[in-house]
Amino acid sequence: MDNAFRIFYRNFYFKTGGFIPSAPLNQNLYPGDFFQIVNGEMLVLGNIFQKGIVHKDDVEFGYGLKLNPASWEFSDGLSKPYSGRGSGQGTLEDFEFSKQILAFEREGSFFFKATDPVAARILNWNDLQQELIIKMTQTYYSFRDLYIVTEVASTADWTLAVAGSKKAELEISTDSENFGLVDIFGHHSAKTIQSKDIEYYHREAHKKPVFFKAKKLVVQDDKLNVFISDLITTRENQHQWAGSFFDYDFHFEPSYSPQIRSNSQASLLDMLQANQLNPNTALLYFRWGDANLDDIEKLFISYGEE
């Protein structure tokens, strides 16, 4: 993802109570979709229901669940230096219009507005989660890093403008009746008069499920602590071993305690002995956690860029 969207994605998570926009932004997602984040991109690999990993009779869905509409209009670094009414002359008669200028404080500043948000959710996730750990890490697949969509949100419409620089501006107008001086951003009749340094400006008029919540595979805390303890011990003993093993005068620095980041937990499982992780032990090593800001940050990490 382009870094210009980072502020929007972080704000979206906080303002909407944990929902995350898909990446790319207009990608449909459905309950049961499973994906990985690879080089800053969401790679959707399948759906647990479509592939028969979980049967339809075993799942309960909630549809059309109302969300708080007040939480689905927000901005960052936005000002409105002008809002007003004007008049013009057409070929047949004079007309009036509302005009508004939006100014953005910096790159990544944005304005988001959606109407009538509703959700579709897996209601009995707790009944499925242990079964899915075994199936997704052992019997169907051998994932160590995975997300499963548990809830999606859609809206009657939504509009987003993201600034590409600190000088970005957007000028819009509408000739619809009864607007007065109210905000016209996001209205279906709003037209762009001119824009300056706008990275992204889009109005979606269809009810597409492009916002989601997900569960992610997480290494169990007690197992993680064992891995970290073993790793620290190995590192502490490594200098002594290297000094006696290599016939060379290496300079040895004092040992350090390694810091294990959340996105490297799964790689620690590669240290397990053969068959130590199996269908009978998978629940001892894995649990499901909520996708959060750490995972949003992964969308803005792209390797190999110059």
Coordinates of C-alpha atoms in Angstrom, one line a residue:
M1 CA 0.0 0.0 0.0
D2 CA 1.1 3.6 -0.7
N3 CA 2.2 5.3 2.6
A4 CA -0.3 8.1 1.9
F5 CA -3.1 5.8 3.2
R6 CA -1.4 5.0 6.5
I7 CA -3.1 7.7 8.5
F8 CA -6.5 6.8 7.1
Y9 CA -6.1 3.1 7.9
R10 CA -5.0 3.8 11.4
N11 CA -7.9 6.2 12.0
F12 CA -10.4 3.8 10.5
Y13 CA -9.4 1.1 12.9
F14 CA -9.9 3.4 15.9
K15 CA -13.0 5.3 14.8
T16 CA -15.1 2.2 13.6
G17 CA -14.3 0.0 16.6
G18 CA -11.7 -2.3 15.0
F19 CA -12.7 -2.5 11.3
I20 CA -9.9 -2.4 8.7
P21 CA -10.3 -1.4 5.1
S22 CA -9.3 -4.0 2.5
A23 CA -6.1 -3.6 0.6
P24 CA -6.4 -2.7 -2.2
L25 CA -9.2 -0.5 -0.9
N26 CA -12.0 -1.7 -3.2
Q27 CA -11.4 -5.5 -2.8
N28 CA -14.4 -7.4 -1.7
L29 CA -14.0 -9.7 1.4
Y30 CA -16.4 -12.2 2.8
P31 CA -16.7 -14.0 6.2
G32 CA -14.5 -17.0 6.1
D33 CA -12.0 -15.6 3.7
F34 CA -8.4 -16.5 4.8
F35 CA -5.4 -14.5 3.7
Q36 CA -1.8 -13.6 4.4
I37 CA -0.1 -10.2 4.2
V38 CA 2.9 -10.5 1.8
N39 CA 5.2 -7.6 0.9
G40 CA 2.5 -5.1 2.0
E41 CA -0.3 -6.8 0.1
M42 CA -3.3 -8.8 1.2
L43 CA -3.1 -12.2 -0.5
V44 CA -6.6 -13.9 -0.3
L45 CA -6.0 -17.6 -0.5
G46 CA -9.5 -19.0 -0.2
N47 CA -12.6 -19.2 1.9
I48 CA -13.1 -21.8 4.7
F49 CA -16.8 -22.4 3.6
Q50 CA -16.2 -22.5 -0.1
K51 CA -13.5 -25.1 0.3
G52 CA -15.6 -27.2 2.7
I53 CA -13.2 -26.8 5.6
V54 CA -16.2 -25.8 7.7
H55 CA -19.7 -26.9 6.6
K56 CA -22.5 -24.4 6.2
D57 CA -24.6 -26.3 8.7
D58 CA -22.0 -25.8 11.4
V59 CA -21.9 -22.0 11.1
E60 CA -24.3 -19.3 12.3
F61 CA -24.2 -15.9 10.5
G62 CA -25.6 -12.6 11.5
Y63 CA -26.7 -10.3 8.6
G64 CA -27.6 -6.7 8.4
L65 CA -26.3 -5.9 11.9
K66 CA -26.6 -2.2 12.4
L67 CA -23.4 -0.2 13.2
N68 CA -23.2 3.3 14.7
P69 CA -23.4 5.7 11.7
A70 CA -21.7 8.5 13.7
S71 CA -18.5 6.4 13.8
W72 CA -18.4 6.3 10.0
E73 CA -17.7 9.9 9.2
F74 CA -14.3 11.3 10.2
S75 CA -11.2 13.2 9.0
D76 CA -7.7 14.1 9.8
G77 CA -5.9 17.3 9.0
L78 CA -8.9 18.7 7.2
S79 CA -10.1 22.4 7.0
K80 CA -12.9 24.0 5.0
P81 CA -11.7 27.4 4.0
Y82 CA -14.9 28.1 2.0
S83 CA -18.5 26.9 2.0
G84 CA -21.1 28.9 0.3
R85 CA -23.9 29.4 -2.3
G86 CA -23.5 30.9 -5.7
S87 CA -25.5 31.4 -8.9
G88 CA -24.8 30.9 -12.5
Q89 CA -26.5 31.3 -15.9
G90 CA -27.5 28.3 -18.0
T91 CA -28.7 28.2 -21.5
L92 CA -32.4 28.3 -20.5
E93 CA -32.4 29.8 -17.0
D94 CA -30.4 30.9 -14.0
F95 CA -29.4 28.3 -11.4
E96 CA -28.0 28.2 -7.9
F97 CA -25.3 25.9 -6.5
S98 CA -23.4 25.1 -3.3
K99 CA -19.7 25.1 -3.4
Q100 CA -17.1 23.9 -0.9
I101 CA -13.3 24.0 -0.8
L102 CA -11.5 21.3 1.3
A103 CA -7.9 21.9 2.3
F104 CA -5.6 19.2 3.7
E105 CA -2.8 19.8 6.2
R106 CA -0.2 17.2 5.0
E107 CA 0.3 14.1 2.9
G108 CA -2.1 11.4 4.1
S109 CA -4.7 13.8 5.5
F110 CA -8.1 12.6 4.5
F111 CA -11.9 13.0 4.7
F112 CA -14.0 9.8 4.9
K113 CA -17.8 9.7 4.9
A114 CA -20.1 6.7 4.8
T115 CA -23.9 6.2 5.3
D116 CA -25.9 3.3 6.8
P117 CA -23.1 0.9 7.8
V118 CA -24.2 -2.7 8.5
A119 CA -22.2 -5.8 9.2
A120 CA -22.3 -9.5 8.5
R121 CA -20.6 -11.7 11.1
I122 CA -19.8 -15.3 12.1
L123 CA -21.8 -15.5 15.3
N124 CA -20.4 -18.8 16.6
W125 CA -16.7 -18.3 16.1
N126 CA -15.9 -19.7 19.5
D127 CA -17.4 -23.0 18.4
L128 CA -15.2 -23.1 15.3
Q129 CA -11.9 -21.7 16.5
Q130 CA -10.2 -24.8 17.9
E131 CA -11.3 -27.0 14.9
L132 CA -9.9 -24.3 12.6
I133 CA -6.5 -24.2 14.3
I134 CA -6.0 -27.9 13.7
K135 CA -7.3 -27.9 10.2
M136 CA -5.4 -24.8 9.0
T137 CA -2.1 -25.7 10.6
Q138 CA -2.1 -29.5 10.3
T139 CA -4.8 -31.5 8.5
Y140 CA -5.8 -29.2 5.5
Y141 CA -2.9 -26.8 5.5
S142 CA 0.3 -26.1 7.3
F143 CA 0.0 -22.4 7.9
R144 CA 2.1 -20.6 10.5
D145 CA 0.9 -17.2 9.6
L146 CA -2.7 -16.7 8.7
Y147 CA -5.8 -14.4 9.0
I148 CA -9.4 -15.4 8.8
V149 CA -12.1 -12.8 8.2
T150 CA -14.9 -13.1 10.8
E151 CA -16.9 -10.0 10.1
V152 CA -17.4 -7.6 7.2
A153 CA -19.1 -4.2 6.9
S154 CA -20.7 -2.5 4.0
T155 CA -22.4 0.9 3.6
A156 CA -25.0 2.4 1.3
D157 CA -22.3 4.5 0.0
W158 CA -18.9 6.0 1.0
T159 CA -16.6 8.7 -0.2
L160 CA -12.9 9.1 0.6
A161 CA -10.4 11.8 -0.3
V162 CA -6.7 11.4 0.6
A163 CA -4.1 14.1 0.2
G164 CA -0.9 13.6 -1.7
S165 CA 0.9 16.6 -0.2
K166 CA 0.5 19.4 2.4
K167 CA -0.8 21.7 -0.4
A168 CA -3.7 19.4 -1.4
E169 CA -7.1 20.9 -2.1
L170 CA -10.4 19.7 -3.4
E171 CA -13.1 22.0 -4.7
I172 CA -16.6 20.5 -5.2
S173 CA -20.1 21.8 -5.9
T174 CA -23.7 20.6 -6.4
D175 CA -26.8 22.2 -7.8
S176 CA -29.2 20.1 -5.8
E177 CA -31.9 21.9 -3.9
N178 CA -32.0 22.7 -0.2
F179 CA -28.4 22.4 0.6
G180 CA -27.8 25.8 2.0
L181 CA -24.3 25.8 3.6
V182 CA -24.3 22.2 4.8
D183 CA -21.5 19.8 3.9
I184 CA -21.8 18.4 0.4
F185 CA -18.9 16.0 0.5
G186 CA -20.1 12.5 -0.3
H187 CA -23.4 13.5 -1.8
H188 CA -24.2 11.7 -5.1
S189 CA -24.7 15.0 -6.9
A190 CA -21.4 16.5 -5.9
K191 CA -19.1 17.3 -8.8
T192 CA -15.4 18.0 -8.7
I193 CA -14.6 21.5 -10.0
Q194 CA -10.8 21.2 -9.5
S195 CA -8.4 19.2 -7.4
K196 CA -4.7 19.8 -6.4
D197 CA -2.3 17.1 -5.2
I198 CA -5.1 14.6 -4.3
E199 CA -3.7 11.1 -4.0
Y200 CA -7.1 9.4 -4.0
Y201 CA -10.7 10.5 -4.4
H202 CA -13.5 8.0 -4.8
R203 CA -17.2 7.6 -4.2
E204 CA -18.5 4.1 -3.9
A205 CA -22.2 3.9 -4.6
H206 CA -22.6 0.1 -4.2
K207 CA -22.9 -2.0 -1.0
K208 CA -19.5 -3.7 -1.3
P209 CA -18.0 -5.5 1.7
V210 CA -14.6 -3.9 1.8
F211 CA -14.2 -3.3 5.5
F212 CA -13.5 -6.3 7.8
K213 CA -12.4 -7.7 11.2
A214 CA -10.2 -10.8 11.3
K215 CA -8.6 -13.3 13.6
K216 CA -5.0 -14.2 13.2
L217 CA -2.8 -17.2 14.3
V218 CA -0.8 -16.4 17.3
V219 CA 1.8 -18.5 19.2
Q220 CA 0.6 -19.4 22.7
D221 CA 2.2 -17.2 25.3
D222 CA 3.7 -20.0 27.4
K223 CA 5.2 -21.7 24.4
L224 CA 6.6 -18.4 23.1
N225 CA 8.2 -17.8 26.5
V226 CA 9.9 -21.2 26.3
F227 CA 11.2 -20.4 22.8
I228 CA 12.6 -17.0 23.9
S229 CA 14.2 -18.5 26.9
D230 CA 15.9 -21.2 24.9
L231 CA 17.0 -18.6 22.3
I232 CA 18.6 -16.4 25.0
T233 CA 20.4 -19.4 26.5
T234 CA 21.7 -20.4 23.0
R235 CA 22.9 -16.9 22.3
E236 CA 24.6 -16.5 25.7
N237 CA 26.6 -19.8 25.1
Q238 CA 27.3 -19.1 21.4
H239 CA 30.4 -16.9 22.0
Q240 CA 32.0 -19.5 24.2
W241 CA 31.3 -22.3 21.7
A242 CA 32.5 -20.2 18.8
G243 CA 35.8 -19.4 20.6
S244 CA 36.6 -23.1 21.1
F245 CA 35.3 -24.3 17.7
F246 CA 36.8 -21.8 15.1
D247 CA 40.5 -21.7 14.8
Y248 CA 40.5 -17.9 14.4
D249 CA 40.8 -14.9 16.6
F250 CA 37.3 -13.5 16.5
H251 CA 36.3 -10.5 18.6
F252 CA 33.4 -11.5 20.8
E253 CA 30.8 -9.0 22.0
P254 CA 28.8 -9.5 25.2
S255 CA 25.6 -11.4 24.6
Y256 CA 22.2 -9.7 24.3
S257 CA 18.6 -10.6 24.9
P258 CA 16.9 -11.0 21.5
Q259 CA 13.6 -9.0 21.0
I260 CA 10.9 -11.1 19.4
R261 CA 8.4 -9.1 17.4
S262 CA 4.9 -10.4 16.9
N263 CA 5.4 -10.9 13.2
S264 CA 8.3 -13.2 13.8
Q265 CA 6.6 -15.5 16.3
A266 CA 5.6 -18.1 13.7
S267 CA 9.2 -18.5 12.5
L268 CA 10.1 -19.8 15.9
L269 CA 8.0 -22.8 15.3
D270 CA 10.4 -23.8 12.6
M271 CA 12.8 -24.7 15.5
L272 CA 10.5 -27.5 16.6
Q273 CA 11.7 -31.0 16.2
A274 CA 10.1 -33.1 13.5
N275 CA 6.5 -34.2 14.4
Q276 CA 6.5 -32.2 17.6
L277 CA 3.8 -30.1 16.2
N278 CA 0.9 -32.3 15.1
P279 CA -2.9 -32.5 15.1
N280 CA -2.8 -33.6 18.8
T281 CA -0.5 -30.8 19.9
A282 CA -1.5 -27.9 17.7
L283 CA -3.8 -26.3 20.3
L284 CA -0.8 -26.2 22.7
Y285 CA 1.1 -24.0 20.3
F286 CA -1.5 -21.8 18.6
R287 CA -4.4 -19.5 19.5
W288 CA -6.5 -16.9 17.6
G289 CA -5.9 -13.2 18.3
D290 CA -7.6 -10.1 16.9
A291 CA -6.1 -8.4 13.9
N292 CA -4.9 -5.0 15.1
L293 CA -2.7 -2.0 14.4
D294 CA 0.4 -4.2 14.1
D295 CA -1.2 -5.9 11.2
I296 CA -2.2 -2.6 9.6
E297 CA 1.4 -1.6 9.7
K298 CA 2.3 -4.7 7.7
L299 CA 0.3 -3.3 4.8
F300 CA 2.8 -0.5 4.6
I301 CA 5.9 -2.6 4.6
S302 CA 7.2 -3.3 1.1
Y303 CA 10.5 -5.0 0.6
G304 CA 12.7 -4.5 -2.4
E305 CA 11.8 -0.9 -3.0
E306 CA 14.6 1.4 -4.0

